[in-house]
mmCIF file with all atom_site columns, C-alpha atoms in Angstrom:
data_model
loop_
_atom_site.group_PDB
_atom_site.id
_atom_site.type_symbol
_atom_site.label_atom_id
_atom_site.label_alt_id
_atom_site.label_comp_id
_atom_site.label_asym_id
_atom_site.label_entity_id
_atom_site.label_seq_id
_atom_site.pdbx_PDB_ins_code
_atom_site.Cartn_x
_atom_site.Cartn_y
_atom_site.Cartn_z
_atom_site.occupancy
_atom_site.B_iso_or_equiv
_atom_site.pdbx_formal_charge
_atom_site.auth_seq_id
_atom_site.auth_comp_id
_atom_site.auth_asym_id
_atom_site.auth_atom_id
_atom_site.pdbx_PDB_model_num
ATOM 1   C CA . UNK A 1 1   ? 38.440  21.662 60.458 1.00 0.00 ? 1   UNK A CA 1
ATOM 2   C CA . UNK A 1 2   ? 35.354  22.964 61.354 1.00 0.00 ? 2   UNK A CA 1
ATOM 3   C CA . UNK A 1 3   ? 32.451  21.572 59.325 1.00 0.00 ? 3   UNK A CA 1
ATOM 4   C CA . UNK A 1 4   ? 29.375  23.703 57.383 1.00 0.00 ? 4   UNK A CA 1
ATOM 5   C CA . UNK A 1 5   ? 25.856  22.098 57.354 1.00 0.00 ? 5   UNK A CA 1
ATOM 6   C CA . UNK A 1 6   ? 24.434  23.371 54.143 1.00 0.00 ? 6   UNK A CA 1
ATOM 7   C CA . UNK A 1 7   ? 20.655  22.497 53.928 1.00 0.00 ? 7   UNK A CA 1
ATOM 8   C CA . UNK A 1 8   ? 20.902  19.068 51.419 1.00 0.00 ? 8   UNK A CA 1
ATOM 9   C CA . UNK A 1 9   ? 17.474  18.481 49.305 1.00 0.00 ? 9   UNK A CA 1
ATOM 10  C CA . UNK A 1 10  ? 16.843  22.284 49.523 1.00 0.00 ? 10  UNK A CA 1
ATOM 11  C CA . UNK A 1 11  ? 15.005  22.047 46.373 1.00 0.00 ? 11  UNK A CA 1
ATOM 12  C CA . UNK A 1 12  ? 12.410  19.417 47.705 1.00 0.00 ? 12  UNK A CA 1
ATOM 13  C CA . UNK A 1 13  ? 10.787  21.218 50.233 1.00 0.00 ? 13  UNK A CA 1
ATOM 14  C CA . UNK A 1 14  ? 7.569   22.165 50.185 1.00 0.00 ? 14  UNK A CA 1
ATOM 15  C CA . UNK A 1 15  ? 7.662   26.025 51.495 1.00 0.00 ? 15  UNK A CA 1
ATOM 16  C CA . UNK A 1 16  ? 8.149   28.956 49.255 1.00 0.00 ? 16  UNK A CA 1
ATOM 17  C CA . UNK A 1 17  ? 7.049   30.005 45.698 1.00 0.00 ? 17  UNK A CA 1
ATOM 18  C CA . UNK A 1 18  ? 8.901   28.683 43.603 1.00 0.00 ? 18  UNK A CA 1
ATOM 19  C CA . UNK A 1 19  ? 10.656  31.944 42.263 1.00 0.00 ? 19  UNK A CA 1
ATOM 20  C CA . UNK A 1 20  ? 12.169  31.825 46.199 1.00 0.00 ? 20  UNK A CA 1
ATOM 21  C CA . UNK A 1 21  ? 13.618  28.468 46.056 1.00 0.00 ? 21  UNK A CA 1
ATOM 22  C CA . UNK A 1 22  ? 15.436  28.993 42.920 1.00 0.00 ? 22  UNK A CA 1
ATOM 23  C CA . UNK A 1 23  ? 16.714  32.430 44.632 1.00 0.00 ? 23  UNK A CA 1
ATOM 24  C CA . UNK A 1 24  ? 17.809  30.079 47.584 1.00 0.00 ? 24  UNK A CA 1
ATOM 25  C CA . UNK A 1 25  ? 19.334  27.452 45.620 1.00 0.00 ? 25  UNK A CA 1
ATOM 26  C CA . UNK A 1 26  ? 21.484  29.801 43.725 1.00 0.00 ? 26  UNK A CA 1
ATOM 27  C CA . UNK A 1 27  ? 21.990  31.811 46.711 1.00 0.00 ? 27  UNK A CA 1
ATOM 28  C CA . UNK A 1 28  ? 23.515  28.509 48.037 1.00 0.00 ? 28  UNK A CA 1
ATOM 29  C CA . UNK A 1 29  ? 25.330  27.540 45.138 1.00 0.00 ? 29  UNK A CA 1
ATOM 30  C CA . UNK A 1 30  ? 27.374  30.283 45.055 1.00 0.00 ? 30  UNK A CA 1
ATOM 31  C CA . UNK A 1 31  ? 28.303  30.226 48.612 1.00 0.00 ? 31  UNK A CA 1
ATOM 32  C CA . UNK A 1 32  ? 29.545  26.549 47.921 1.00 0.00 ? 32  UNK A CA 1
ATOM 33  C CA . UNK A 1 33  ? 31.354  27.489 44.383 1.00 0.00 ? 33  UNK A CA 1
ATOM 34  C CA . UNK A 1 34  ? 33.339  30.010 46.308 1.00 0.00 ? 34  UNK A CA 1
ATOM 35  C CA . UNK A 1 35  ? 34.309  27.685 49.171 1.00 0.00 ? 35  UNK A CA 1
ATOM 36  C CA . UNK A 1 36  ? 35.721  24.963 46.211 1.00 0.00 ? 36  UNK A CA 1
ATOM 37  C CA . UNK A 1 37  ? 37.295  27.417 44.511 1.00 0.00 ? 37  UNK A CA 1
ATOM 38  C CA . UNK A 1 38  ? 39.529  28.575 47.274 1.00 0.00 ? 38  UNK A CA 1
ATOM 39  C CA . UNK A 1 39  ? 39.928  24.987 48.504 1.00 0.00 ? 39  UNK A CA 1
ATOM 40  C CA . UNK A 1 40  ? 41.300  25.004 45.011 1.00 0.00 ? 40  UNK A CA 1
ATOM 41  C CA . UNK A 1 41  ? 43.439  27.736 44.289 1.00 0.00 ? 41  UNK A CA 1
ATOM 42  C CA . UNK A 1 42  ? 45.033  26.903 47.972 1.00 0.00 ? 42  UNK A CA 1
ATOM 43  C CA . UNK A 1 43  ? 46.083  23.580 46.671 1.00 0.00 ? 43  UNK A CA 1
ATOM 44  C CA . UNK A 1 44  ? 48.319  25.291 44.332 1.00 0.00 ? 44  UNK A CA 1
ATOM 45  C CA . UNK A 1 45  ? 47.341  23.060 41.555 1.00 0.00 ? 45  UNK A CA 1
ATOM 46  C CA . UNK A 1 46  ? 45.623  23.149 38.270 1.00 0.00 ? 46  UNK A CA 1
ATOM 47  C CA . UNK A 1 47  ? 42.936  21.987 36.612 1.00 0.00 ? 47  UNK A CA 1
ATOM 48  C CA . UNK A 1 48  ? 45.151  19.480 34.637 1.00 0.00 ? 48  UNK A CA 1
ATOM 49  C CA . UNK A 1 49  ? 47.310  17.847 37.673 1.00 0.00 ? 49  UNK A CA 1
ATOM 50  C CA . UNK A 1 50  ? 43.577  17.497 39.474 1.00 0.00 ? 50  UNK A CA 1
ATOM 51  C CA . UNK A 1 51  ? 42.441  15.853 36.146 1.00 0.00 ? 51  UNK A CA 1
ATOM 52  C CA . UNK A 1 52  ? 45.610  13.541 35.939 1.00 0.00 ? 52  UNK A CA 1
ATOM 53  C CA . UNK A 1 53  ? 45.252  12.299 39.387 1.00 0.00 ? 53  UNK A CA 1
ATOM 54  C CA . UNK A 1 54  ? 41.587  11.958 39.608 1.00 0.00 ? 54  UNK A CA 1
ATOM 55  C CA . UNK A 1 55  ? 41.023  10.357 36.083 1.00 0.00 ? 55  UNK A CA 1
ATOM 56  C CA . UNK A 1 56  ? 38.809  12.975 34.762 1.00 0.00 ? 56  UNK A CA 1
ATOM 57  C CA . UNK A 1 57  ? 38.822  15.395 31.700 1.00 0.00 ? 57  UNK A CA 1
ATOM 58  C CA . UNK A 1 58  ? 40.030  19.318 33.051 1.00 0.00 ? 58  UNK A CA 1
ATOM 59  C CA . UNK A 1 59  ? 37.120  20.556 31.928 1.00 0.00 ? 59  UNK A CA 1
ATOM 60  C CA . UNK A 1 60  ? 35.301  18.128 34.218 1.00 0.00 ? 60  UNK A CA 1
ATOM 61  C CA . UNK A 1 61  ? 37.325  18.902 37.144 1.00 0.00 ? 61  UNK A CA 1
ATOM 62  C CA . UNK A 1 62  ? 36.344  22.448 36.677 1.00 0.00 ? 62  UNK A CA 1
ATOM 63  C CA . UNK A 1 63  ? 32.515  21.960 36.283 1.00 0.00 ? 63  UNK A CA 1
ATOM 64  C CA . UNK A 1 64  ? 32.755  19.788 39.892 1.00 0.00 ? 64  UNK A CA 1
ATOM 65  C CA . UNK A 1 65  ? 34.539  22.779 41.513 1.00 0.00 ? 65  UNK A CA 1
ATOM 66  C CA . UNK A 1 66  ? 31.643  25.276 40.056 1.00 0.00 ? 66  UNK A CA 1
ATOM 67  C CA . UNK A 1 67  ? 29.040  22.679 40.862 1.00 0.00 ? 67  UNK A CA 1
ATOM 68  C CA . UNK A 1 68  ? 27.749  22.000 37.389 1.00 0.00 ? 68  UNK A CA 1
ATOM 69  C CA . UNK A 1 69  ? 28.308  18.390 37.516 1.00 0.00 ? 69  UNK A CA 1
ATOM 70  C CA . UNK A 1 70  ? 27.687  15.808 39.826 1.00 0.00 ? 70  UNK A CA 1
ATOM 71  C CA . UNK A 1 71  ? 30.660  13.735 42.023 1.00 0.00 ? 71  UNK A CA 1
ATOM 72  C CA . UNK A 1 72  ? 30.367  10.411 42.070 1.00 0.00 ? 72  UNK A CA 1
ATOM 73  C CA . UNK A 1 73  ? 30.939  8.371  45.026 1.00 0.00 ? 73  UNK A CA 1
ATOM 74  C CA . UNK A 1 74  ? 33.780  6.158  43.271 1.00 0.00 ? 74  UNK A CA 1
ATOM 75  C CA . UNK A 1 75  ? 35.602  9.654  42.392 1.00 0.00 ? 75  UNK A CA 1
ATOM 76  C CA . UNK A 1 76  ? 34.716  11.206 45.705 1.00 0.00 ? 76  UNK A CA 1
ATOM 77  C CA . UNK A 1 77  ? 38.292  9.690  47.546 1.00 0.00 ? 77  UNK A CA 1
ATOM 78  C CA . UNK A 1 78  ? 40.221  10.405 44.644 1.00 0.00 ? 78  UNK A CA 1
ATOM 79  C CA . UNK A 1 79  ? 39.087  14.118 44.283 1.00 0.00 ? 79  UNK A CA 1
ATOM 80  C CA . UNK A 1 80  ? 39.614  13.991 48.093 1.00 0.00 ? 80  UNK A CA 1
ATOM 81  C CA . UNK A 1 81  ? 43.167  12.622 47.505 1.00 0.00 ? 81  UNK A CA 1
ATOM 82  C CA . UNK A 1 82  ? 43.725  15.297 44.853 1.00 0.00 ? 82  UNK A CA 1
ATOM 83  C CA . UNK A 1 83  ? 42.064  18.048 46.815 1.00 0.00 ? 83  UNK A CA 1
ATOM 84  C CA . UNK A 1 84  ? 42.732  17.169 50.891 1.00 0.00 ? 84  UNK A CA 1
ATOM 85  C CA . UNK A 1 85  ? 40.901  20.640 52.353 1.00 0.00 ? 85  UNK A CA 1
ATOM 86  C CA . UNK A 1 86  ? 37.655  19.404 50.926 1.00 0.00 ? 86  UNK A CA 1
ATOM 87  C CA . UNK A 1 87  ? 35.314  18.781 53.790 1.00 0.00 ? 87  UNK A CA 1
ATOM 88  C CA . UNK A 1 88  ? 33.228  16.160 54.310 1.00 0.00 ? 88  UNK A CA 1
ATOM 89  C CA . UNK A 1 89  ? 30.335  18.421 53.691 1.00 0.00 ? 89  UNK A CA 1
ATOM 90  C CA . UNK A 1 90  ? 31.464  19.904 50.425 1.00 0.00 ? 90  UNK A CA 1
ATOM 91  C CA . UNK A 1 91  ? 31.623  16.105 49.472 1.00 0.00 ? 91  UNK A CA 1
ATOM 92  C CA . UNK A 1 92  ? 27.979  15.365 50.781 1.00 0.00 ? 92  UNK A CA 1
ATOM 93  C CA . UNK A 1 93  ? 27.040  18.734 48.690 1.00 0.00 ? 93  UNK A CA 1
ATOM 94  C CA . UNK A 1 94  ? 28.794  17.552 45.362 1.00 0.00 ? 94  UNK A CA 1
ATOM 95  C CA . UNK A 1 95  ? 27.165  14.140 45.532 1.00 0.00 ? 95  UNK A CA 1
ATOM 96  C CA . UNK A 1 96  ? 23.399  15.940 45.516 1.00 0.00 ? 96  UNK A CA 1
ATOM 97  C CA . UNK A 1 97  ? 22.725  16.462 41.602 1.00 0.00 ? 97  UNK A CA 1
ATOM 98  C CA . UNK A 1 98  ? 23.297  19.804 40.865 1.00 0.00 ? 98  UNK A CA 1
ATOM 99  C CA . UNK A 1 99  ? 21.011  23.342 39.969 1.00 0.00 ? 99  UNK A CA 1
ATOM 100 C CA . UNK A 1 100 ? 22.855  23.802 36.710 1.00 0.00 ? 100 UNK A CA 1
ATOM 101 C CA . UNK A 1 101 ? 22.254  27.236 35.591 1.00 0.00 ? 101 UNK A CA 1
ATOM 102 C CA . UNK A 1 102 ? 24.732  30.058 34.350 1.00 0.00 ? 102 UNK A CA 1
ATOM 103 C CA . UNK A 1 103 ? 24.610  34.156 34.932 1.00 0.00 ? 103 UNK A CA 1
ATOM 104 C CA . UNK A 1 104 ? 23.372  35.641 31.624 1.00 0.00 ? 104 UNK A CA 1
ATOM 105 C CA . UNK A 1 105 ? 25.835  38.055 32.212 1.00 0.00 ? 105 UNK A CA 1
ATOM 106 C CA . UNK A 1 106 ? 28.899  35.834 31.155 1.00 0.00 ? 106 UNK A CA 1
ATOM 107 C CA . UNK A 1 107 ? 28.109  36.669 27.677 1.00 0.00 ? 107 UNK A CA 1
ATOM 108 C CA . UNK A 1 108 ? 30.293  40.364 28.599 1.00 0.00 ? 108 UNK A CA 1
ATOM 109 C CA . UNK A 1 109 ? 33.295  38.031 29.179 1.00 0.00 ? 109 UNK A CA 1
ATOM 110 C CA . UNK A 1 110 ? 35.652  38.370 26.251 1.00 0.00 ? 110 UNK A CA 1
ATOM 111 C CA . UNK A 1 111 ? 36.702  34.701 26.503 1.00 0.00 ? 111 UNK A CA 1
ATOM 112 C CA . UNK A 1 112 ? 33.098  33.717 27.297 1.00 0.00 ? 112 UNK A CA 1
ATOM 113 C CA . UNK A 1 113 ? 31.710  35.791 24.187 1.00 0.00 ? 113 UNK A CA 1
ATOM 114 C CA . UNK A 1 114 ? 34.641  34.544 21.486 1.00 0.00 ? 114 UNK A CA 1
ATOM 115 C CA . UNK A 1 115 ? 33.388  30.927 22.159 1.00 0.00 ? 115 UNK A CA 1
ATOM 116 C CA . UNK A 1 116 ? 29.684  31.697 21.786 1.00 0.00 ? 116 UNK A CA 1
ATOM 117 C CA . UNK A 1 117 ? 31.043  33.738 18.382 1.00 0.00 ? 117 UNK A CA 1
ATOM 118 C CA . UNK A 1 118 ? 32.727  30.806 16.988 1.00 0.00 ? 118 UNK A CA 1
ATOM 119 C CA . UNK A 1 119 ? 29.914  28.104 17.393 1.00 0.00 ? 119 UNK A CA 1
ATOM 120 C CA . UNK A 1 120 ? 27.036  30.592 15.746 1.00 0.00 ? 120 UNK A CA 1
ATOM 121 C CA . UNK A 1 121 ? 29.346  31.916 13.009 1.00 0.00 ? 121 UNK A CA 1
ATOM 122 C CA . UNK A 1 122 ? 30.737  28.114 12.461 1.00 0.00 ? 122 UNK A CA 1
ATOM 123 C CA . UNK A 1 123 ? 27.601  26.768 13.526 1.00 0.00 ? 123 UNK A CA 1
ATOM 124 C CA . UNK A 1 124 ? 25.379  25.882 10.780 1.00 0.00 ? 124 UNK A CA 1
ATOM 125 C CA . UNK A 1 125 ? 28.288  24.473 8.874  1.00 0.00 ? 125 UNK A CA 1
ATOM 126 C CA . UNK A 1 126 ? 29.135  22.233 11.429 1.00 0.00 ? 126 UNK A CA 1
ATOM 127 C CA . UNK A 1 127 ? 25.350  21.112 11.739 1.00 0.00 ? 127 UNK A CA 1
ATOM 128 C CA . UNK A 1 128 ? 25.256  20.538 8.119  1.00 0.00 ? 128 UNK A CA 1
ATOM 129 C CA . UNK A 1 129 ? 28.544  17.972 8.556  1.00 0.00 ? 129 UNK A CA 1
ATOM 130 C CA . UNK A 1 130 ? 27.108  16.428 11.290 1.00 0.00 ? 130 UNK A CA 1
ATOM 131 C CA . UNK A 1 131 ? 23.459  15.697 9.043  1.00 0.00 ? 131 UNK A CA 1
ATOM 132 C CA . UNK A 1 132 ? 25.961  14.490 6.049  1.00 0.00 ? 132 UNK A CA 1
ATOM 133 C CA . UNK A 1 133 ? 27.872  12.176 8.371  1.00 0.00 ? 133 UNK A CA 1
ATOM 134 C CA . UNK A 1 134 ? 25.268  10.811 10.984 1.00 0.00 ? 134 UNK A CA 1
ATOM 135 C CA . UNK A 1 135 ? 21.852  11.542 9.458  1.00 0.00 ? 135 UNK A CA 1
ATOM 136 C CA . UNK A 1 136 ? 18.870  14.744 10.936 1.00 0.00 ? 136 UNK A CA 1
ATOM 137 C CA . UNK A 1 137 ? 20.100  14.534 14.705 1.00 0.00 ? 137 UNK A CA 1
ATOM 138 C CA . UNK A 1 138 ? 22.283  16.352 16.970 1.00 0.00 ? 138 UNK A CA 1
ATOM 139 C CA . UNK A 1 139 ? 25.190  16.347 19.058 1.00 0.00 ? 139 UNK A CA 1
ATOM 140 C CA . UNK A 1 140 ? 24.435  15.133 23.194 1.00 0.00 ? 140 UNK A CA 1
ATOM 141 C CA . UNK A 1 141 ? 25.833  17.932 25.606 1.00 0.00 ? 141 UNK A CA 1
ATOM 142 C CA . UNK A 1 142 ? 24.948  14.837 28.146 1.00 0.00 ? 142 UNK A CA 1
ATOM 143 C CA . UNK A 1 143 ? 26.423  11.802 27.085 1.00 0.00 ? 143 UNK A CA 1
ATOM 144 C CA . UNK A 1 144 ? 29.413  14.505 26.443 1.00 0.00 ? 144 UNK A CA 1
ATOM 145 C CA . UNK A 1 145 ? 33.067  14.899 26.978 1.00 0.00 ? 145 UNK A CA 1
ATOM 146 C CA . UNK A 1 146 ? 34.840  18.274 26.834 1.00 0.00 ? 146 UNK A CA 1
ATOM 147 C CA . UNK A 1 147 ? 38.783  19.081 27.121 1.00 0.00 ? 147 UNK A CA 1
ATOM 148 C CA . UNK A 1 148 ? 41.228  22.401 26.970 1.00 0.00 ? 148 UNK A CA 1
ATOM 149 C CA . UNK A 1 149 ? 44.574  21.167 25.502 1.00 0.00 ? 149 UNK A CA 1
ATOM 150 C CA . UNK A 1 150 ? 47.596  23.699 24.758 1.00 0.00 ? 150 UNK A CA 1
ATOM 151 C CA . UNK A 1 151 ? 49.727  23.220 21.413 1.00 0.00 ? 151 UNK A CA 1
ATOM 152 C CA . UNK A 1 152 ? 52.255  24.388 19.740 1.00 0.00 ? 152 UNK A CA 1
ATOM 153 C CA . UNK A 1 153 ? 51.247  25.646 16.003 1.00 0.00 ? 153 UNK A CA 1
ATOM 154 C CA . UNK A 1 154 ? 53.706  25.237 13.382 1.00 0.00 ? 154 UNK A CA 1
ATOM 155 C CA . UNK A 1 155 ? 54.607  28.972 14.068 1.00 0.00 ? 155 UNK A CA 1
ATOM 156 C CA . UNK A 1 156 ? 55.755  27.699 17.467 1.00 0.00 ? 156 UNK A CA 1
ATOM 157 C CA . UNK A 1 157 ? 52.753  29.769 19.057 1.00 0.00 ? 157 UNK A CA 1
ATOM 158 C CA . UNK A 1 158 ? 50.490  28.157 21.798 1.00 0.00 ? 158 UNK A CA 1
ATOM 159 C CA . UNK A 1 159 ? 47.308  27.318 20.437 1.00 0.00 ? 159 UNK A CA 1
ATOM 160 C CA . UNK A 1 160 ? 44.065  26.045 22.541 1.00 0.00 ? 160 UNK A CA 1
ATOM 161 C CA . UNK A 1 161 ? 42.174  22.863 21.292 1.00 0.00 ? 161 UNK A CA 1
ATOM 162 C CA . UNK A 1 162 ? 38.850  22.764 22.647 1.00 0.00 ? 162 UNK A CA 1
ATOM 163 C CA . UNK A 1 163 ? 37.191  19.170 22.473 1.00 0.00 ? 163 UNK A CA 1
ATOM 164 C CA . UNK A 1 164 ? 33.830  18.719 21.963 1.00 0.00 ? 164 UNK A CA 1
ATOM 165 C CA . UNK A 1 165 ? 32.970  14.729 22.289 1.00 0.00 ? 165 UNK A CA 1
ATOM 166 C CA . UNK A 1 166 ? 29.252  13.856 22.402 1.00 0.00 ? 166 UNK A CA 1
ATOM 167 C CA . UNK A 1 167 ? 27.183  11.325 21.388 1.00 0.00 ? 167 UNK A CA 1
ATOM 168 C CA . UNK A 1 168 ? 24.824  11.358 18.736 1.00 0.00 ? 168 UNK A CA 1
ATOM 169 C CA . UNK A 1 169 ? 21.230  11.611 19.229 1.00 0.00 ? 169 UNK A CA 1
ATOM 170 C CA . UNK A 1 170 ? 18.796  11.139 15.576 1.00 0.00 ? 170 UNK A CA 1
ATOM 171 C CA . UNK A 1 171 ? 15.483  12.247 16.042 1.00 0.00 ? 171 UNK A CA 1
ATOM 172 C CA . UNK A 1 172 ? 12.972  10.428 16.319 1.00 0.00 ? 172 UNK A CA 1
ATOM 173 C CA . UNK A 1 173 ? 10.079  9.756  13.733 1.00 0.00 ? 173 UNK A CA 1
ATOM 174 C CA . UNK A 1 174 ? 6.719   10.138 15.732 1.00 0.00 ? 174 UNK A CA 1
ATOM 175 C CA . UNK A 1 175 ? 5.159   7.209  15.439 1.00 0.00 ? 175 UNK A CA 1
ATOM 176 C CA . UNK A 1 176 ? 1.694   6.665  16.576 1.00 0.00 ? 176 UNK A CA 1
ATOM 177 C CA . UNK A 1 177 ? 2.705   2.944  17.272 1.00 0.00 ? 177 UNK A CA 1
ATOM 178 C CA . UNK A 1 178 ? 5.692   3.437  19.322 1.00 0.00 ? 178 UNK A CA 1
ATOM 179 C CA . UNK A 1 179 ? 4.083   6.256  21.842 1.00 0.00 ? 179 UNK A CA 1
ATOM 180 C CA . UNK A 1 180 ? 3.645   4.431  25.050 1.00 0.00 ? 180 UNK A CA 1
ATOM 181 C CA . UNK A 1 181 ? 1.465   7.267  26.566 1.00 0.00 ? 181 UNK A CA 1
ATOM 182 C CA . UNK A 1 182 ? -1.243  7.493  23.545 1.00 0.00 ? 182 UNK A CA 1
ATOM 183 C CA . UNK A 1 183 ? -1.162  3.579  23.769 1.00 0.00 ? 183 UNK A CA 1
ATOM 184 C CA . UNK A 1 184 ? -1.845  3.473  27.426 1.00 0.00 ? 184 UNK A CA 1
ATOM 185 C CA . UNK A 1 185 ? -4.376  5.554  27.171 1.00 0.00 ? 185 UNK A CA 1
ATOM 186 C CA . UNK A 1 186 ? -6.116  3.308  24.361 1.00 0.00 ? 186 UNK A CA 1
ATOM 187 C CA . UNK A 1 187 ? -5.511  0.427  26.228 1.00 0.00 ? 187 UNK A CA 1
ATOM 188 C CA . UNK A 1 188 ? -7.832  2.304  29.507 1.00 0.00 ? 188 UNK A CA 1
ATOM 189 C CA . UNK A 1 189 ? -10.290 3.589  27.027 1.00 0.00 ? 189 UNK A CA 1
ATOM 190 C CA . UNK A 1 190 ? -10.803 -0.378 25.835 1.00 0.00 ? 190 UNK A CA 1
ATOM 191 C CA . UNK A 1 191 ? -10.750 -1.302 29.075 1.00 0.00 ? 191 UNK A CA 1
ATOM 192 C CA . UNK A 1 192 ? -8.534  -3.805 27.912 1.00 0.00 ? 192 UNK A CA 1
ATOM 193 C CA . UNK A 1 193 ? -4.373  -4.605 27.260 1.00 0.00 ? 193 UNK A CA 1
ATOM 194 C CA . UNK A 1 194 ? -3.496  -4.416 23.754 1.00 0.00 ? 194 UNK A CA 1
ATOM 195 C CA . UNK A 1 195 ? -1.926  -7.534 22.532 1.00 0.00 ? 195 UNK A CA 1
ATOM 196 C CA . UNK A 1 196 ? 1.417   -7.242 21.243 1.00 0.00 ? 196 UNK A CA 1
#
């Protein structure tokens, strides 16, 4: 199989405003979304039978393929087991971190625009649960898992469950004491360490 030579680290280099280099690393991106996709949809196989034989959620399988996540180099053979056409330079590309962005214009996608529906008009209910059970913080969308299960409801109609697992985050009381940079900076204008 021939082999592509994408430009790795594109986002280092020094050349170029910086407006250009985002237009070049999306540019990029989407060349190397569409060549994952098809490597997918020629494998004949879902989201869920890549998940089962990788190890990872399907919703996590899905952000590899659309290069919103990051491979790691202990799942790199499996997805390679699960997903032979990959090339060893779509591999090298889905180790780099990834530019994660998303096209405004999703919003105009009826599935897309239902889901961003349901957390606003659910969403400061759900806030105020999370405050009653954990305390003033918030839900990680990093330290994160996310799944798409089908059920049957007690109708006997499919139903989707959409997982949202994340960890939670309190924030933080700003304490003068516990800010490293305002202490360094103490510490230089003393022109001495501050004993602990």
């Amino acid at each position: 199989m021939k082999r592509r030579h994408y430009p790795h680290h594109y986002h280092h280099r020094k050349s170029g405003s910086p407006k250009q280099l985002t237009m070049e690393a999306a540019s990029l991106k989407a060349r190397i979304v569409s060549e994952l996709q098809a490597v997918k949809r020629r494998s004949g196989k879902t989201y869920a039978q890549i998940a089962d034989e990788t190890g990872l959620t399907n919703v996590y399988v899905a952000q590899l393929l659309r290069r919103q996540a990051q491979l790691k180099p202990s799942t790199a053979p499996l997805l390679r087991a699960a997903l032979p056409a990959l090339t060893d330079d779509h591999l090298i590309e889905m180790l780099q971190p990834p530019l994660r962005s998303y096209d405004p214009n999703l919003i105009q996608d009826p599935t897309i625009y239902r889901l961003n529906e349901a957390v606003m008009h659910f969403g400061e209910s759900i806030k105020e649960i999370i405050n009653e059970d954990f305390g003033d913080g918030i839900m990680s969308a990093i330290d994160f898992y996310c799944s798409v299960d089908k059920v049957k409801g007690v109708d006997g109609k499919d139903r989707v469950v959409l997982t949202f697992d994340g960890k939670y985050l309190p924030h933080t009381e700003q304490l003068t004491e516990n800010m490293v940079s305002r202490l360094k900076r103490q510490e230089q204008q003393d022109g001495k360490p501050k004993l602990s």
